[in-house]
Short mmCIF file of C-alpha atoms and ligand atoms in Angstrom, two decimals:
data_model
loop_
_atom_site.label_atom_id
_atom_site.label_comp_id
_atom_site.label_asym_id
_atom_site.label_seq_id
_atom_site.Cartn_x
_atom_site.Cartn_y
_atom_site.Cartn_z
CA MET A 122 17.02 104.55 46.60
CA ALA A 123 15.05 107.55 45.35
CA THR A 124 16.45 110.43 43.31
CA ARG A 125 14.47 113.63 43.22
CA ALA A 126 14.34 116.11 40.37
CA HIS A 127 14.37 119.49 42.19
CA ASP A 128 11.29 121.70 42.05
CA VAL A 129 9.97 120.38 38.81
CA VAL A 130 6.53 121.81 39.46
CA THR A 131 4.78 123.97 36.86
CA MET A 132 1.22 125.24 36.81
CA GLU A 133 0.56 123.00 33.78
CA LYS A 134 1.59 119.91 35.77
CA ILE A 135 -0.71 120.89 38.64
CA VAL A 136 -3.63 121.47 36.26
CA ALA A 137 -2.98 118.10 34.59
CA LEU A 138 -2.72 116.23 37.90
CA CYS A 139 -5.90 117.90 39.17
CA LYS A 140 -7.75 116.79 36.05
CA ARG A 141 -6.22 113.30 35.94
CA ARG A 142 -7.07 112.52 39.56
CA GLY A 143 -10.36 114.40 39.71
CA PHE A 144 -9.35 117.17 42.13
CA VAL A 145 -10.51 120.07 39.97
CA PHE A 146 -11.84 120.40 36.44
CA PRO A 147 -13.25 123.18 34.25
CA SER A 148 -16.82 124.10 35.12
CA SER A 149 -19.64 123.11 32.72
CA GLU A 150 -17.03 121.32 30.64
CA ILE A 151 -19.58 119.59 28.37
CA TYR A 152 -20.50 123.08 27.09
CA GLY A 153 -16.89 124.04 26.54
CA GLY A 154 -16.34 125.39 30.06
CA LEU A 155 -16.88 128.87 31.48
CA ALA A 156 -13.77 131.03 31.48
CA SER A 157 -11.69 130.63 34.66
CA THR A 158 -14.45 128.82 36.55
CA TYR A 159 -13.73 125.44 38.11
CA ASP A 160 -15.54 122.55 39.77
CA TYR A 161 -13.99 120.53 42.57
CA GLY A 162 -14.18 116.75 42.36
CA HIS A 163 -13.91 114.27 45.24
CA TYR A 164 -10.26 114.70 46.24
CA GLY A 165 -10.38 118.45 45.60
CA VAL A 166 -13.37 118.79 47.92
CA LEU A 167 -11.58 116.80 50.63
CA LEU A 168 -8.37 118.82 50.26
CA LYS A 169 -10.13 122.19 50.35
CA SER A 170 -12.28 121.07 53.31
CA ASN A 171 -9.10 120.12 55.16
CA VAL A 172 -7.62 123.56 54.44
CA LYS A 173 -10.76 125.22 55.78
CA ALA A 174 -10.89 122.87 58.78
CA ALA A 175 -7.27 123.73 59.62
CA TRP A 176 -8.20 127.41 59.44
CA TRP A 177 -11.26 127.00 61.69
CA ARG A 178 -9.18 125.00 64.10
CA ALA A 179 -6.51 127.71 64.37
CA MET A 180 -9.03 130.56 64.46
CA VAL A 181 -11.79 129.20 66.69
CA GLN A 182 -11.16 125.78 68.22
CA GLU A 183 -7.77 126.60 69.69
CA ARG A 184 -8.73 130.06 70.98
CA ASP A 185 -11.16 131.67 73.39
CA ASP A 186 -11.37 135.06 71.71
CA ILE A 187 -12.84 134.34 68.25
CA VAL A 188 -16.36 133.24 67.34
CA ALA A 189 -17.80 131.91 64.08
CA LEU A 190 -20.29 133.47 61.69
CA ASP A 191 -21.99 132.44 58.46
CA ALA A 192 -23.62 135.50 56.90
CA ALA A 193 -25.71 135.49 53.72
CA ILE A 194 -24.04 136.07 50.36
CA LEU A 195 -26.82 138.48 49.37
CA MET A 196 -26.72 141.62 51.49
CA HIS A 197 -28.63 144.90 51.66
CA PRO A 198 -27.28 147.08 48.82
CA ARG A 199 -26.53 149.93 51.25
CA THR A 200 -23.76 147.68 52.61
CA TRP A 201 -21.76 148.27 49.46
CA GLU A 202 -22.33 152.02 49.52
CA ALA A 203 -21.06 152.12 53.10
CA SER A 204 -18.09 149.86 52.44
CA GLY A 205 -16.98 151.94 49.46
CA HIS A 206 -17.28 149.03 47.02
CA LEU A 207 -20.02 150.63 44.92
CA GLU A 208 -17.85 153.63 44.19
CA GLY A 209 -14.35 152.36 44.58
CA PHE A 210 -14.11 148.63 43.89
CA THR A 211 -12.99 149.18 40.33
CA ASP A 212 -10.12 148.23 38.08
CA PRO A 213 -8.92 150.41 35.19
CA LEU A 214 -10.05 148.54 32.08
CA VAL A 215 -8.40 149.19 28.70
CA GLN A 216 -9.19 147.49 25.43
CA CYS A 217 -6.85 146.78 22.54
CA LEU A 218 -7.80 148.89 19.54
CA GLY A 219 -5.51 146.84 17.31
CA ARG A 220 -5.96 143.35 15.95
CA CYS A 221 -6.80 141.22 19.04
CA LYS A 222 -9.36 143.52 20.79
CA LYS A 223 -8.45 141.95 24.14
CA ARG A 224 -9.32 143.64 27.43
CA TRP A 225 -6.62 144.29 30.05
CA ARG A 226 -6.11 145.89 33.41
CA GLU A 227 -4.06 149.01 32.79
CA ASP A 228 -2.32 148.67 36.18
CA HIS A 229 -1.18 145.13 35.23
CA ILE A 230 0.29 146.38 31.94
CA ARG A 231 2.04 149.18 33.83
CA ALA A 232 3.44 146.67 36.34
CA GLU A 233 4.83 144.55 33.46
CA GLU A 234 6.30 147.70 31.86
CA ALA A 235 7.83 148.63 35.20
CA VAL A 236 9.61 145.28 35.47
CA MET A 237 10.98 145.62 31.93
CA ALA A 238 11.94 149.27 32.38
CA ALA A 239 13.71 148.50 35.67
CA ASP A 240 15.75 145.83 33.89
CA GLU A 241 16.78 148.31 31.18
CA ALA A 242 17.18 151.47 33.29
CA PRO A 243 16.96 150.82 37.04
CA GLU A 244 16.94 154.53 37.92
CA ALA A 245 13.86 155.44 35.78
CA ASP A 246 10.40 156.01 37.34
CA PRO A 247 8.16 153.30 35.86
CA GLY A 248 4.91 154.98 36.96
CA ALA A 249 5.82 157.76 34.58
CA VAL A 250 5.34 155.74 31.36
CA PRO A 251 2.94 157.98 29.35
CA ARG A 252 -0.39 156.30 28.60
CA GLU A 253 0.01 156.67 24.81
CA GLU A 254 3.20 154.62 25.01
CA LEU A 255 1.47 151.61 26.62
CA ARG A 256 0.77 148.83 24.10
CA CYS A 257 -1.36 145.70 24.03
CA PRO A 258 0.75 142.87 25.51
CA GLU A 259 -0.80 140.40 23.06
CA CYS A 260 -0.53 142.09 19.64
CA GLY A 261 1.21 145.41 20.30
CA GLY A 262 -1.89 147.37 19.27
CA GLU A 263 -2.91 150.77 20.62
CA LEU A 264 -5.01 150.81 23.79
CA SER A 265 -8.26 152.63 24.56
CA GLU A 266 -8.60 155.24 27.31
CA PRO A 267 -9.02 153.44 30.66
CA ARG A 268 -12.53 153.10 32.04
CA ASN A 269 -13.24 152.27 35.67
CA PHE A 270 -14.89 148.86 35.75
CA ASN A 271 -16.73 147.78 38.90
CA LEU A 272 -15.90 144.21 39.87
CA MET A 273 -19.16 143.44 41.67
CA PHE A 274 -21.62 141.07 40.00
CA GLN A 275 -25.11 142.55 39.93
CA THR A 276 -28.44 140.81 40.07
CA PHE A 277 -32.02 141.67 41.07
CA ILE A 278 -33.98 140.58 44.08
CA GLY A 279 -37.56 139.59 43.28
CA PRO A 280 -39.25 139.51 39.89
CA VAL A 281 -38.77 143.12 38.73
CA GLN A 282 -35.49 144.12 37.17
CA GLU A 283 -35.36 147.75 38.25
CA ASP A 284 -32.76 149.88 40.00
CA ALA A 285 -34.60 149.65 43.32
CA ALA A 286 -34.24 145.84 43.26
CA ARG A 287 -30.55 145.81 42.29
CA ILE A 288 -28.33 143.81 44.64
CA PHE A 289 -24.81 142.38 44.44
CA LEU A 290 -23.05 139.11 45.02
CA ARG A 291 -20.66 139.89 47.87
CA PRO A 292 -17.09 140.59 46.69
CA GLU A 293 -15.70 139.83 50.17
CA THR A 294 -17.05 138.05 53.24
CA ALA A 295 -15.75 140.79 55.55
CA GLN A 296 -18.81 143.05 55.27
CA GLY A 297 -21.07 140.26 56.54
CA ILE A 298 -18.95 140.37 59.69
CA PHE A 299 -19.05 144.15 60.14
CA VAL A 300 -22.85 144.36 59.80
CA ASN A 301 -23.14 141.64 62.47
CA PHE A 302 -20.78 143.34 64.92
CA LYS A 303 -23.60 144.37 67.28
CA ASN A 304 -25.38 141.01 67.12
CA THR A 305 -22.17 139.23 67.95
CA LEU A 306 -21.24 141.57 70.79
CA GLN A 307 -24.61 140.87 72.34
CA PHE A 308 -24.84 137.11 71.84
CA ALA A 309 -21.22 136.01 72.13
CA ARG A 310 -20.63 138.00 75.34
CA LYS A 311 -17.21 139.12 74.12
CA LYS A 312 -15.35 142.36 74.62
CA PRO A 313 -12.48 143.72 72.55
CA PRO A 314 -10.01 142.29 71.78
CA PHE A 315 -12.15 139.62 70.12
CA GLY A 316 -12.69 138.34 66.60
CA ILE A 317 -15.37 137.07 64.25
CA ALA A 318 -14.38 134.44 61.69
CA GLN A 319 -16.17 133.48 58.51
CA VAL A 320 -15.58 131.20 55.53
CA GLY A 321 -17.62 131.50 52.38
CA LYS A 322 -17.97 132.24 48.70
CA SER A 323 -17.14 135.64 47.26
CA PHE A 324 -17.55 136.83 43.69
CA ARG A 325 -15.56 139.31 41.61
CA ASN A 326 -16.02 139.98 37.93
CA GLU A 327 -12.24 140.00 37.44
CA ILE A 328 -11.10 141.49 34.11
CA THR A 329 -8.18 139.13 33.83
CA PRO A 330 -8.75 135.98 35.84
CA GLY A 331 -6.27 133.19 35.28
CA ASN A 332 -3.48 130.97 36.49
CA PHE A 333 -5.89 128.18 37.32
CA LEU A 334 -7.34 128.57 40.84
CA PHE A 335 -5.18 131.60 41.61
CA ARG A 336 -7.60 134.22 40.27
CA THR A 337 -11.16 133.17 39.53
CA ARG A 338 -14.48 135.00 39.49
CA GLU A 339 -16.05 132.79 42.15
CA PHE A 340 -13.87 131.75 45.09
CA GLU A 341 -13.91 131.03 48.78
CA GLN A 342 -12.48 133.34 51.39
CA MET A 343 -11.44 132.65 54.98
CA GLU A 344 -11.63 136.01 56.75
CA MET A 345 -11.41 137.08 60.34
CA GLU A 346 -12.08 140.56 61.69
CA PHE A 347 -10.35 141.15 65.02
CA PHE A 348 -11.86 144.08 66.98
CA VAL A 349 -9.43 145.78 69.35
CA PRO A 350 -9.13 148.89 71.54
CA PRO A 351 -7.73 151.60 69.21
CA ASP A 352 -4.43 151.99 71.07
CA GLU A 353 -3.73 148.24 70.74
CA ALA A 354 -4.19 148.07 66.96
CA GLU A 355 -0.53 148.21 65.97
CA ASN A 356 0.49 145.46 68.39
CA TRP A 357 -2.33 143.22 67.23
CA PHE A 358 -1.40 143.85 63.60
CA ASP A 359 2.13 142.56 64.29
CA TYR A 360 0.71 139.64 66.26
CA TRP A 361 -1.52 138.52 63.36
CA LEU A 362 1.30 138.83 60.82
CA GLU A 363 3.27 136.30 62.81
CA GLU A 364 0.30 134.01 63.54
CA ARG A 365 -0.72 133.80 59.91
CA MET A 366 2.81 133.17 58.62
CA ASN A 367 3.14 130.36 61.17
CA TRP A 368 -0.14 128.79 60.08
CA TYR A 369 1.20 128.25 56.57
CA LEU A 370 4.56 127.03 57.85
CA ASP A 371 2.97 124.63 60.36
CA LEU A 372 0.99 123.12 57.50
CA GLY A 373 4.21 122.38 55.73
CA LEU A 374 4.88 125.18 53.23
CA ARG A 375 8.63 125.44 52.76
CA PRO A 376 9.93 128.53 54.60
CA ASP A 377 11.96 129.72 51.60
CA HIS A 378 8.74 129.76 49.54
CA VAL A 379 6.70 131.98 51.89
CA ARG A 380 7.36 135.60 52.82
CA LEU A 381 5.69 138.72 54.17
CA ARG A 382 5.59 141.80 51.95
CA GLU A 383 4.55 145.19 53.26
CA HIS A 384 2.36 147.31 50.97
CA SER A 385 3.74 150.68 49.93
CA ALA A 386 1.54 153.73 50.62
CA ASP A 387 0.22 153.88 47.03
CA GLU A 388 -0.88 150.22 47.11
CA LEU A 389 -3.03 150.54 50.25
CA SER A 390 -6.79 150.02 49.90
CA HIS A 391 -9.03 152.97 50.76
CA TYR A 392 -9.77 151.49 54.22
CA SER A 393 -6.29 150.44 55.26
CA SER A 394 -3.57 152.22 57.21
CA ALA A 395 -1.19 149.25 56.91
CA THR A 396 -1.30 146.00 54.96
CA SER A 397 1.15 143.17 54.53
CA ASP A 398 0.65 140.20 52.26
CA VAL A 399 1.70 136.65 52.96
CA GLU A 400 3.17 135.72 49.58
CA TYR A 401 4.00 132.32 48.14
CA LEU A 402 6.53 131.57 45.43
CA PHE A 403 4.11 130.09 42.87
CA PRO A 404 5.44 128.94 39.47
CA ILE A 405 4.17 132.37 38.24
CA GLY A 406 6.44 134.13 40.77
CA TRP A 407 5.86 135.61 44.24
CA SER A 408 2.13 136.25 44.59
CA GLU A 409 -0.38 137.06 47.33
CA LEU A 410 -1.79 134.24 49.42
CA GLU A 411 -3.37 136.35 52.11
CA GLY A 412 -3.66 140.03 53.03
CA ILE A 413 -3.40 141.23 56.61
CA ALA A 414 -4.75 144.75 57.03
CA ASN A 415 -5.15 147.31 59.76
CA ARG A 416 -8.58 148.65 58.75
CA GLY A 417 -8.78 151.09 61.68
CA ASP A 418 -12.35 152.16 62.51
CA PHE A 419 -13.26 152.77 58.86
CA ASP A 420 -15.84 150.00 58.43
CA LEU A 421 -17.68 150.35 61.74
CA ASN A 422 -17.88 154.13 61.32
CA GLN A 423 -19.16 153.82 57.76
CA HIS A 424 -21.86 151.31 58.74
CA ALA A 425 -22.84 153.50 61.69
CA ARG A 426 -23.19 156.48 59.32
CA PHE A 427 -25.19 154.60 56.68
CA SER A 428 -27.41 152.54 59.00
CA GLY A 429 -27.94 155.03 61.82
CA GLU A 430 -26.97 152.29 64.33
CA LYS A 431 -24.19 152.93 66.85
CA MET A 432 -21.33 150.55 66.13
CA GLU A 433 -19.34 150.89 69.32
CA TYR A 434 -18.37 148.91 72.36
CA VAL A 435 -19.70 150.09 75.72
CA ASP A 436 -18.16 148.63 78.87
CA SER A 437 -21.05 147.83 81.19
CA GLY A 438 -18.88 148.31 84.28
CA SER A 439 -16.96 151.51 83.62
CA GLY A 440 -19.30 152.97 80.97
CA GLU A 441 -16.25 153.46 78.73
CA ARG A 442 -17.24 153.52 75.05
CA PHE A 443 -15.17 153.34 71.88
CA VAL A 444 -15.33 152.26 68.24
CA PRO A 445 -12.94 149.32 68.01
CA HIS A 446 -10.22 149.21 65.38
CA VAL A 447 -10.04 146.16 63.17
CA ILE A 448 -7.17 143.88 62.19
CA GLU A 449 -8.13 141.62 59.31
CA PRO A 450 -6.32 138.50 58.12
CA ALA A 451 -8.06 137.70 54.79
CA ALA A 452 -7.12 134.47 53.03
CA GLY A 453 -8.38 132.55 50.02
CA ALA A 454 -9.25 128.87 50.45
CA ASP A 455 -8.75 128.03 46.76
CA ARG A 456 -5.49 129.94 46.56
CA ALA A 457 -4.23 128.25 49.72
CA ALA A 458 -5.21 124.82 48.38
CA LEU A 459 -3.31 125.65 45.18
CA ALA A 460 -0.22 126.73 47.14
CA PHE A 461 -0.29 123.54 49.22
CA MET A 462 -0.51 121.43 46.05
CA VAL A 463 2.27 123.35 44.32
CA ASP A 464 4.51 123.06 47.36
CA ALA A 465 3.77 119.35 47.68
CA TYR A 466 4.22 118.35 44.04
CA ASP A 467 7.27 116.19 43.51
CA GLU A 468 8.69 113.74 41.00
CA GLU A 469 11.37 111.17 41.69
CA GLU A 470 13.00 108.07 40.30
CA VAL A 471 12.50 104.96 42.38
CA GLU A 472 14.36 101.86 41.22
CA GLY A 473 14.38 103.03 37.64
CA ARG A 474 10.72 104.10 37.57
CA SER A 475 9.47 107.62 37.94
CA ARG A 476 6.71 108.52 40.33
CA THR A 477 4.73 111.69 40.90
CA VAL A 478 3.88 112.34 44.50
CA LEU A 479 1.96 115.02 46.37
CA ARG A 480 3.88 115.43 49.62
CA LEU A 481 1.00 117.10 51.43
CA HIS A 482 1.01 117.61 55.17
CA PRO A 483 -0.90 114.54 56.45
CA ARG A 484 -3.49 116.84 58.01
CA LEU A 485 -4.31 118.24 54.56
CA ALA A 486 -4.13 114.99 52.59
CA PRO A 487 -7.58 114.09 51.17
CA VAL A 488 -7.14 110.43 52.16
CA LYS A 489 -5.01 109.43 55.15
CA ALA A 490 -4.70 105.70 54.57
CA ALA A 491 -5.34 103.38 51.63
CA VAL A 492 -5.96 99.71 52.33
CA LEU A 493 -4.76 97.50 49.50
CA PRO A 494 -4.96 93.71 49.22
CA LEU A 495 -1.76 92.56 47.51
CA VAL A 496 -3.68 90.12 45.33
CA ASN A 497 -7.35 90.06 44.59
CA LYS A 498 -7.92 86.50 45.82
CA ASP A 499 -7.23 84.01 48.66
CA GLY A 500 -9.33 85.91 51.20
CA GLN A 501 -7.11 89.00 51.00
CA PRO A 502 -9.78 91.37 49.61
CA GLU A 503 -12.26 90.40 52.34
CA LEU A 504 -9.71 90.90 55.10
CA ALA A 505 -8.52 94.18 53.60
CA ARG A 506 -12.10 95.41 53.42
CA GLU A 507 -12.59 94.56 57.11
CA ILE A 508 -9.47 96.54 58.05
CA TYR A 509 -10.64 99.41 55.84
CA GLU A 510 -14.00 99.51 57.60
CA GLU A 511 -12.27 99.71 60.98
CA LEU A 512 -10.05 102.55 59.80
CA ARG A 513 -12.67 104.65 58.06
CA ALA A 514 -14.52 105.07 61.34
CA LEU A 515 -11.44 106.98 62.50
CA MET A 516 -10.04 108.76 59.43
CA ALA A 517 -10.54 109.36 55.71
CA ALA A 518 -9.55 105.98 54.31
CA GLU A 519 -9.86 104.27 50.95
CA TYR A 520 -10.06 100.67 49.82
CA ASP A 521 -8.54 99.85 46.46
CA ALA A 522 -8.30 96.41 44.94
CA GLY A 523 -8.14 97.44 41.27
CA GLY A 524 -5.01 96.87 39.15
CA SER A 525 -1.43 95.98 40.00
CA ILE A 526 -0.09 97.01 43.41
CA GLY A 527 2.39 99.36 41.66
CA ARG A 528 -0.43 101.16 39.88
CA ARG A 529 -2.42 101.46 43.06
CA TYR A 530 0.56 102.96 44.92
CA ARG A 531 1.07 105.42 42.07
CA ARG A 532 -2.56 106.51 42.29
CA GLN A 533 -2.32 107.00 46.06
CA ASP A 534 1.01 108.86 45.73
CA GLU A 535 -0.55 111.25 43.24
CA ILE A 536 -3.41 112.13 45.54
CA GLY A 537 -0.99 112.48 48.46
CA THR A 538 -2.14 109.58 50.68
CA PRO A 539 0.50 109.46 53.44
CA PHE A 540 0.03 105.79 54.38
CA GLY A 541 -0.57 102.59 52.45
CA VAL A 542 -1.68 99.47 54.29
CA THR A 543 -1.03 96.27 52.37
CA VAL A 544 -2.73 93.01 53.20
CA ASP A 545 -0.88 89.91 51.95
CA HIS A 546 -0.66 86.17 52.59
CA GLN A 547 1.30 86.80 55.79
CA THR A 548 -1.61 88.87 57.16
CA LEU A 549 -3.76 85.76 56.99
CA GLU A 550 -1.11 83.82 58.91
CA ASP A 551 0.11 86.20 61.63
CA ALA A 552 -2.35 89.15 61.56
CA THR A 553 0.27 91.75 60.57
CA VAL A 554 0.01 94.27 57.71
CA THR A 555 2.62 96.26 55.83
CA LEU A 556 2.57 99.98 56.48
CA ARG A 557 4.13 102.02 53.68
CA ASP A 558 5.19 105.63 54.20
CA ARG A 559 4.49 107.85 51.17
CA ASP A 560 7.57 110.03 51.65
CA SER A 561 10.33 107.70 52.85
CA LEU A 562 8.88 104.64 51.10
CA GLU A 563 9.80 102.74 54.24
CA GLN A 564 7.71 99.61 54.77
CA THR A 565 7.15 98.24 58.27
CA ARG A 566 5.25 95.25 59.48
CA VAL A 567 2.61 96.23 62.07
CA PRO A 568 0.22 93.97 64.00
CA ARG A 569 -3.28 94.58 62.77
CA ALA A 570 -4.45 95.22 66.34
CA GLU A 571 -1.95 98.11 66.63
CA LEU A 572 -2.60 99.61 63.18
CA ALA A 573 -5.14 102.30 64.12
CA GLY A 574 -3.01 103.47 67.06
CA GLU A 575 0.15 103.55 64.95
CA LEU A 576 -1.57 105.54 62.20
CA GLY A 577 -3.02 107.95 64.76
CA ARG A 578 0.47 108.52 66.21
CA ARG A 579 2.05 109.08 62.80
CA LEU A 580 -0.72 111.43 61.67
CA ALA A 581 -0.35 113.55 64.79
CA ALA A 582 3.48 113.68 64.68
CA PRO A 583 5.19 116.93 63.58
CA TRP A 584 5.71 116.92 59.83
CA ARG A 585 8.32 118.61 57.67
CA SER A 586 8.36 118.71 53.89
CA PRO A 587 10.80 116.05 52.61
CA LYS A 588 11.50 118.47 49.74
CA LEU A 589 13.59 120.42 52.25
CA GLY A 590 16.07 117.53 52.17
N1 GAP B 872 -11.61 141.65 52.96
C1 GAP B 872 -10.35 141.91 52.35
C2 GAP B 872 -10.17 141.21 51.09
O1 GAP B 872 -11.10 140.67 50.52
P1 GAP B 872 -8.37 140.68 49.28
O2 GAP B 872 -6.88 140.78 49.36
O3 GAP B 872 -9.06 141.33 48.14
O4 GAP B 872 -8.88 141.24 50.67
C3 GAP B 872 -8.31 138.30 50.34
O5 GAP B 872 -8.77 139.14 49.31
C4 GAP B 872 -7.86 136.98 49.75
O6 GAP B 872 -8.90 136.39 48.97
C5 GAP B 872 -6.67 137.08 48.79
O7 GAP B 872 -5.45 137.12 49.48
C6 GAP B 872 -6.81 135.79 47.99
O8 GAP B 872 -6.28 134.70 48.69
C7 GAP B 872 -8.33 135.64 47.92
N2 GAP B 872 -8.81 136.17 46.62
C8 GAP B 872 -9.09 137.44 46.30
N3 GAP B 872 -9.50 137.55 45.02
C9 GAP B 872 -9.46 136.29 44.50
C10 GAP B 872 -9.77 135.73 43.23
N4 GAP B 872 -10.23 136.48 42.22
N5 GAP B 872 -9.59 134.39 43.06
C11 GAP B 872 -9.15 133.60 44.08
N6 GAP B 872 -8.87 134.09 45.30
C12 GAP B 872 -9.01 135.42 45.53
#
């Protein structure tokens, strides 16, 4: 009988588990690490690849109206003039003039103040806190005047470091899609409504990165730009809100931990006429997982203006021409992986012993099945290895013969392996193995010849987080 401690997850526990099991660790750790930069180890790579694969599957494989793209990270610098990033992709930076000299985002300090002020006097207008009254959250010191700080990382193309050679690491993948709108129209033989999907690294010189993978300076985005006839934009916006919410729910996030939040007018980006965020209830509170924006015709018009190329759709039959409007679901692969781990993390008592288990959706689990000989002798390891080799042709599988069976189960539970296959003396006699379910802990005897089929069936079956009870 298992007893579960309810939602025991904290960010510290996730960080510790990621380090302990080699999912994620600080980058360049032997040099003391680089602030808020992380490297993914084996299980982390597999988990994040599964998140991205699930996204590609929903966006491209299961649809006829979206095509894939992989644009370069380095783009012509005019891109960022056209997109508005050169001028407007800034955060208001303030520095503590007191003891700690820390740098902060003024809007974050204001948001904190607003929460505190609303607790004390709900009717007050928090935006109205005069600047001179804002204080350093760390040491209470006075703050400098805010300065607009551009978040794009700069570098130079070629050997000469001069203004003419200045380029940027892309702060979003979206612009790679917009500049390829014409190419895609021509080669993919699509007409609006259709979309272009892309997954790749983006870079932002965030003033205050933090909360582990939640906000880093180098991260992966999964973005799709959906080009539609202008009068269909609002309907498609609503359609994508629902689709994207369902994607997270289908992959097992608990419904009471995911919500949609509409942006107020003063939160909207310069390009957006409507945005809603999919938010997840992280241990740090409700925070953005993905933004879904109605970008109108802003981007295509800007690139047309700056490049001199027409960025419109022309119907070859009717001759009708228009600049499509764009609906953009923009997600973060690292942030999604973090949310899936947080949602999956569980601790329970089983027969007087505690276990930590990642109850990941089987589709996301880094390893689907672990093959474990009960004892490391009597022909069991050889037979287990044979079974493992059969399985790994079909799914991500692992063979583990090291340590007591209890320790090996604990290791597999912590990396979220949904199925354990144990080979014991009976296997040698009647060719059956024990199949252990990570969540229910149920153990069933399965003929070896039926194992792959049984695992395939269980992996494909609908899955619901056991944390829902
Ligand atoms: N093209 C629109 C765009 O980039 P965004 O809301 O700035 O919109 C989309 O970013 C998603 O990218 C976010 O919802 C988040 O998941 C991820 N993301 C953004 N900045 C991030 C950061 N510093 N660290 C990790 N993920 C980030």
